[in-house]
Amino acid sequence: MKLNHIRRGSGRPLLLVHGLGAGWQSWSPILDELAEHREIIAVDLPGFGETAPLTGEVSIARLTDSVADFIREQGLEGVSTVGQSMGGRIVLELARRGVGGDTVALDPGGFWNRRELFVFGATLRPSIALVRALRGRLPALLGSSVGRTLLLAQLSARPWALSEETVLPDVRGLADSPATGAALNALTKGPKQQGAPAGTVPGRVTIGWGRRDLVTVPRQAARAAELFPDAVLHWFGRCGHFPQWDAPAEATQLILDSTD
């Protein structure tokens, strides 16, 4: 499995792993700012962006395997990793396995209780079906503050304040990516995220959480911190599930401050 990826900037490398959505373009709101300070390597996970889907079962373990293989093949042992949502879960799993260096997980999945998991699946699946049905009208809908508010209230604390350019790639990715459904099944039907005992991760672990996240709700942060006792928890104030949307400057600074 070869992961499509882009490289920008120079300096110490930093690997970015996206969640459900656009692939590496999910990081576009903060990519240029990060690349002013670091060499940014942003991947498309299997079945997203320009990377071919996995054959056979899709699981978080196999998606993590693909990133671990990429790190090894690219000679990036010890690289700091950043992930958001499903990508946040993947970089925490890499840290649990002892792969990589410093880790920043933004609003990671995998820490639901049974009721929260049911609500997650029951609300996100219809949302994905809706954006697929509206695929041809997405630019017009997301070009208006009213359309953004109606479509993105689950994902952003301030959807009306975002630009079409910020949100359109991820929304199109939800509609178009061949792995969206399979990856969502892996999140909702597969095992929860395992933790890492104190002193076993390869670098610093930082977990960032939006206080207004309606996808991975804020009370899950306590479970994540309990399972990763070495982690430092950072709260984004007026922020939903995508810190790179709602708090781009703060997210950029947190990533730079928390990785070597």
CSV table of C-alpha atoms in Angstrom, one decimal:
chain,number,residue,atom,x,y,z
A,1,MET,CA,0.0,0.0,0.0
A,2,LYS,CA,1.5,3.3,-1.2
A,3,LEU,CA,0.1,6.4,0.5
A,4,ASN,CA,-0.3,9.5,-1.6
A,5,HIS,CA,1.3,12.4,0.2
A,6,ILE,CA,2.6,15.9,-0.1
A,7,ARG,CA,5.6,17.6,1.4
A,8,ARG,CA,5.9,21.3,2.1
A,9,GLY,CA,8.4,23.5,3.9
A,10,SER,CA,11.7,22.6,5.5
A,11,GLY,CA,13.0,21.7,8.9
A,12,ARG,CA,12.2,19.0,11.3
A,13,PRO,CA,9.6,16.7,9.7
A,14,LEU,CA,6.0,16.6,11.0
A,15,LEU,CA,3.5,13.9,9.7
A,16,LEU,CA,-0.2,14.9,9.4
A,17,VAL,CA,-2.9,12.3,9.4
A,18,HIS,CA,-6.5,13.4,8.5
A,19,GLY,CA,-9.8,12.1,9.6
A,20,LEU,CA,-13.0,11.3,7.6
A,21,GLY,CA,-13.1,13.7,4.7
A,22,ALA,CA,-10.7,15.2,2.1
A,23,GLY,CA,-7.4,13.4,2.7
A,24,TRP,CA,-4.4,15.6,3.2
A,25,GLN,CA,-6.4,18.7,2.0
A,26,SER,CA,-8.2,18.6,5.4
A,27,TRP,CA,-5.2,20.3,6.8
A,28,SER,CA,-5.3,23.2,4.2
A,29,PRO,CA,-6.4,25.8,6.7
A,30,ILE,CA,-3.2,25.5,8.6
A,31,LEU,CA,-0.8,23.8,6.2
A,32,ASP,CA,1.0,26.9,5.0
A,33,GLU,CA,1.5,28.2,8.5
A,34,LEU,CA,3.0,24.9,9.7
A,35,ALA,CA,5.2,24.7,6.6
A,36,GLU,CA,6.8,28.1,7.6
A,37,HIS,CA,8.4,26.3,10.5
A,38,ARG,CA,8.6,22.6,9.7
A,39,GLU,CA,8.8,20.1,6.8
A,40,ILE,CA,5.2,19.0,6.6
A,41,ILE,CA,4.3,15.5,5.3
A,42,ALA,CA,0.6,15.0,4.9
A,43,VAL,CA,-0.8,11.7,3.8
A,44,ASP,CA,-4.0,10.4,2.2
A,45,LEU,CA,-5.1,7.4,4.1
A,46,PRO,CA,-6.3,4.3,2.1
A,47,GLY,CA,-9.5,5.1,0.3
A,48,PHE,CA,-9.2,8.9,0.8
A,49,GLY,CA,-7.8,11.6,-1.5
A,50,GLU,CA,-5.6,9.9,-4.1
A,51,THR,CA,-4.7,6.7,-2.2
A,52,ALA,CA,-6.3,3.5,-3.4
A,53,PRO,CA,-8.7,1.7,-0.9
A,54,LEU,CA,-7.6,-1.2,1.2
A,55,THR,CA,-8.5,-4.7,-0.1
A,56,GLY,CA,-10.6,-6.7,2.3
A,57,GLU,CA,-11.6,-5.5,5.8
A,58,VAL,CA,-11.1,-1.9,6.8
A,59,SER,CA,-10.1,-1.4,10.4
A,60,ILE,CA,-8.4,1.2,12.5
A,61,ALA,CA,-5.6,-1.3,13.0
A,62,ARG,CA,-5.0,-1.7,9.3
A,63,LEU,CA,-5.2,2.0,8.6
A,64,THR,CA,-2.6,2.5,11.4
A,65,ASP,CA,-0.5,-0.3,9.8
A,66,SER,CA,-0.5,1.7,6.5
A,67,VAL,CA,0.8,4.8,8.3
A,68,ALA,CA,3.4,2.8,10.2
A,69,ASP,CA,4.6,1.2,7.0
A,70,PHE,CA,4.8,4.7,5.4
A,71,ILE,CA,6.9,6.0,8.2
A,72,ARG,CA,9.3,3.1,7.8
A,73,GLU,CA,9.5,3.2,4.0
A,74,GLN,CA,10.1,7.0,4.1
A,75,GLY,CA,12.8,6.7,6.7
A,76,LEU,CA,10.8,8.8,9.1
A,77,GLU,CA,11.5,6.8,12.3
A,78,GLY,CA,10.9,9.1,15.3
A,79,VAL,CA,8.8,11.6,13.3
A,80,SER,CA,6.3,13.6,15.3
A,81,THR,CA,2.7,12.9,14.3
A,82,VAL,CA,-0.5,15.0,14.3
A,83,GLY,CA,-3.9,13.6,13.7
A,84,GLN,CA,-7.5,14.9,13.9
A,85,SER,CA,-10.6,12.8,14.6
A,86,MET,CA,-10.0,9.4,13.1
A,87,GLY,CA,-6.5,10.5,12.4
A,88,GLY,CA,-6.1,11.5,16.0
A,89,ARG,CA,-7.1,8.0,17.0
A,90,ILE,CA,-4.5,6.6,14.5
A,91,VAL,CA,-1.6,8.7,15.8
A,92,LEU,CA,-2.5,7.7,19.4
A,93,GLU,CA,-2.4,4.1,18.3
A,94,LEU,CA,1.0,4.7,16.7
A,95,ALA,CA,2.2,6.1,20.0
A,96,ARG,CA,0.7,3.1,21.9
A,97,ARG,CA,2.7,0.9,19.6
A,98,GLY,CA,5.9,2.9,20.2
A,99,VAL,CA,6.0,4.3,16.6
A,100,GLY,CA,7.0,7.9,16.0
A,101,GLY,CA,8.0,10.7,18.3
A,102,ASP,CA,5.8,13.4,19.8
A,103,THR,CA,2.1,13.0,19.2
A,104,VAL,CA,-0.7,15.5,18.9
A,105,ALA,CA,-4.2,14.1,18.7
A,106,LEU,CA,-7.0,16.6,18.0
A,107,ASP,CA,-10.6,15.5,19.0
A,108,PRO,CA,-9.7,11.8,18.6
A,109,GLY,CA,-12.2,9.1,18.1
A,110,GLY,CA,-12.3,5.8,20.0
A,111,PHE,CA,-13.3,7.0,23.5
A,112,TRP,CA,-17.1,6.8,23.3
A,113,ASN,CA,-19.3,5.0,25.7
A,114,ARG,CA,-22.1,2.8,24.2
A,115,ARG,CA,-24.7,5.6,24.2
A,116,GLU,CA,-22.3,8.1,22.7
A,117,LEU,CA,-21.3,5.7,20.0
A,118,PHE,CA,-24.9,5.0,19.1
A,119,VAL,CA,-25.6,8.8,18.8
A,120,PHE,CA,-22.4,9.3,16.8
A,121,GLY,CA,-23.4,6.7,14.2
A,122,ALA,CA,-27.0,7.6,14.2
A,123,THR,CA,-26.3,11.3,13.4
A,124,LEU,CA,-23.2,11.1,11.2
A,125,ARG,CA,-24.5,8.5,8.8
A,126,PRO,CA,-27.5,10.6,7.8
A,127,SER,CA,-25.3,13.6,7.5
A,128,ILE,CA,-23.0,11.7,5.1
A,129,ALA,CA,-26.0,10.5,3.1
A,130,LEU,CA,-27.3,14.1,2.9
A,131,VAL,CA,-24.0,15.6,1.5
A,132,ARG,CA,-23.9,12.8,-1.0
A,133,ALA,CA,-27.4,13.6,-2.1
A,134,LEU,CA,-26.5,17.3,-2.4
A,135,ARG,CA,-23.1,16.7,-4.0
A,136,GLY,CA,-23.8,18.9,-7.0
A,137,ARG,CA,-25.1,21.7,-5.0
A,138,LEU,CA,-22.4,21.8,-2.3
A,139,PRO,CA,-20.4,24.8,-3.6
A,140,ALA,CA,-23.6,26.9,-3.7
A,141,LEU,CA,-24.8,25.7,-0.3
A,142,LEU,CA,-21.5,26.1,1.4
A,143,GLY,CA,-21.0,29.5,-0.2
A,144,SER,CA,-23.6,31.0,2.0
A,145,SER,CA,-23.5,31.4,5.8
A,146,VAL,CA,-27.0,29.9,6.1
A,147,GLY,CA,-26.0,26.8,4.1
A,148,ARG,CA,-22.9,26.3,6.2
A,149,THR,CA,-24.9,26.7,9.4
A,150,LEU,CA,-27.5,24.1,8.3
A,151,LEU,CA,-25.0,21.6,7.0
A,152,LEU,CA,-22.1,21.9,9.4
A,153,ALA,CA,-23.7,22.5,12.8
A,154,GLN,CA,-22.5,19.1,14.0
A,155,LEU,CA,-18.9,19.8,13.0
A,156,SER,CA,-18.2,23.4,13.8
A,157,ALA,CA,-19.0,25.7,16.6
A,158,ARG,CA,-19.2,28.7,14.2
A,159,PRO,CA,-20.1,27.3,10.8
A,160,TRP,CA,-21.4,30.7,9.6
A,161,ALA,CA,-18.0,32.3,10.1
A,162,LEU,CA,-16.1,29.8,8.0
A,163,SER,CA,-15.2,30.2,4.4
A,164,GLU,CA,-16.4,27.9,1.6
A,165,GLU,CA,-12.7,27.3,0.8
A,166,THR,CA,-12.1,26.0,4.3
A,167,VAL,CA,-14.9,23.5,4.5
A,168,LEU,CA,-15.7,22.4,0.9
A,169,PRO,CA,-12.8,19.9,0.6
A,170,ASP,CA,-13.7,17.9,3.7
A,171,VAL,CA,-17.4,18.0,2.9
A,172,ARG,CA,-16.8,16.8,-0.7
A,173,GLY,CA,-14.4,14.1,0.8
A,174,LEU,CA,-17.2,12.8,3.0
A,175,ALA,CA,-19.4,12.5,-0.1
A,176,ASP,CA,-16.8,11.2,-2.5
A,177,SER,CA,-14.2,9.1,-0.7
A,178,PRO,CA,-14.7,5.4,-1.4
A,179,ALA,CA,-13.6,4.5,2.2
A,180,THR,CA,-15.9,6.8,4.1
A,181,GLY,CA,-18.5,4.1,4.9
A,182,ALA,CA,-16.0,1.4,5.7
A,183,ALA,CA,-13.9,3.7,7.9
A,184,LEU,CA,-17.1,4.8,9.7
A,185,ASN,CA,-18.0,1.2,10.3
A,186,ALA,CA,-14.4,0.6,11.7
A,187,LEU,CA,-15.0,3.5,14.1
A,188,THR,CA,-18.4,2.4,15.2
A,189,LYS,CA,-18.2,-1.4,15.1
A,190,GLY,CA,-14.6,-2.0,15.8
A,191,PRO,CA,-12.8,-2.1,19.2
A,192,LYS,CA,-12.3,1.1,21.2
A,193,GLN,CA,-8.9,2.8,21.5
A,194,GLN,CA,-6.6,1.0,23.9
A,195,GLY,CA,-4.4,3.1,26.1
A,196,ALA,CA,-0.7,3.2,26.9
A,197,PRO,CA,0.7,2.9,30.5
A,198,ALA,CA,2.7,5.7,31.8
A,199,GLY,CA,6.3,5.8,30.5
A,200,THR,CA,5.6,3.6,27.4
A,201,VAL,CA,5.0,6.2,24.7
A,202,PRO,CA,8.0,7.3,22.5
A,203,GLY,CA,7.6,11.1,23.1
A,204,ARG,CA,5.3,13.7,24.4
A,205,VAL,CA,1.5,13.2,23.9
A,206,THR,CA,-0.8,16.2,23.6
A,207,ILE,CA,-4.6,15.7,23.3
A,208,GLY,CA,-6.5,18.8,22.1
A,209,TRP,CA,-10.3,18.9,22.4
A,210,GLY,CA,-13.0,21.4,21.4
A,211,ARG,CA,-15.3,22.4,24.2
A,212,ARG,CA,-18.2,22.5,21.7
A,213,ASP,CA,-17.4,19.2,19.9
A,214,LEU,CA,-20.6,17.5,19.1
A,215,VAL,CA,-19.0,14.5,17.4
A,216,THR,CA,-16.4,13.3,20.0
A,217,VAL,CA,-18.1,15.1,22.9
A,218,PRO,CA,-15.9,16.8,25.5
A,219,ARG,CA,-16.6,14.3,28.4
A,220,GLN,CA,-14.6,11.8,26.3
A,221,ALA,CA,-11.5,13.7,27.0
A,222,ALA,CA,-11.3,12.4,30.6
A,223,ARG,CA,-11.4,8.8,29.3
A,224,ALA,CA,-8.6,9.6,26.8
A,225,ALA,CA,-6.5,11.2,29.5
A,226,GLU,CA,-7.0,8.2,31.8
A,227,LEU,CA,-6.0,5.8,29.1
A,228,PHE,CA,-2.9,7.9,28.1
A,229,PRO,CA,-1.7,9.1,31.5
A,230,ASP,CA,1.4,10.8,30.0
A,231,ALA,CA,-0.8,13.0,27.9
A,232,VAL,CA,-1.3,16.8,28.4
A,233,LEU,CA,-4.9,17.9,27.7
A,234,HIS,CA,-5.5,21.2,25.9
A,235,TRP,CA,-8.9,22.7,25.6
A,236,PHE,CA,-10.0,24.8,22.6
A,237,GLY,CA,-12.6,27.2,23.8
A,238,ARG,CA,-15.1,28.1,21.2
A,239,CYS,CA,-14.3,25.2,19.0
A,240,GLY,CA,-16.1,22.1,17.5
A,241,HIS,CA,-14.7,19.0,16.0
A,242,PHE,CA,-12.3,20.6,13.6
A,243,PRO,CA,-9.7,22.8,15.4
A,244,GLN,CA,-8.1,23.6,12.0
A,245,TRP,CA,-11.5,25.2,11.1
A,246,ASP,CA,-12.6,26.9,14.2
A,247,ALA,CA,-9.3,27.8,15.9
A,248,PRO,CA,-6.6,27.6,13.2
A,249,ALA,CA,-4.0,29.9,14.8
A,250,GLU,CA,-4.4,28.2,18.2
A,251,ALA,CA,-4.2,24.7,16.6
A,252,THR,CA,-1.0,25.7,14.7
A,253,GLN,CA,0.7,27.0,17.8
A,254,LEU,CA,-0.3,24.0,19.8
A,255,ILE,CA,1.2,21.7,17.2
A,256,LEU,CA,4.4,23.6,16.9
A,257,ASP,CA,4.8,23.9,20.7
A,258,SER,CA,4.0,20.3,21.4
A,259,THR,CA,6.4,18.6,18.8
A,260,ASP,CA,10.1,18.4,18.2
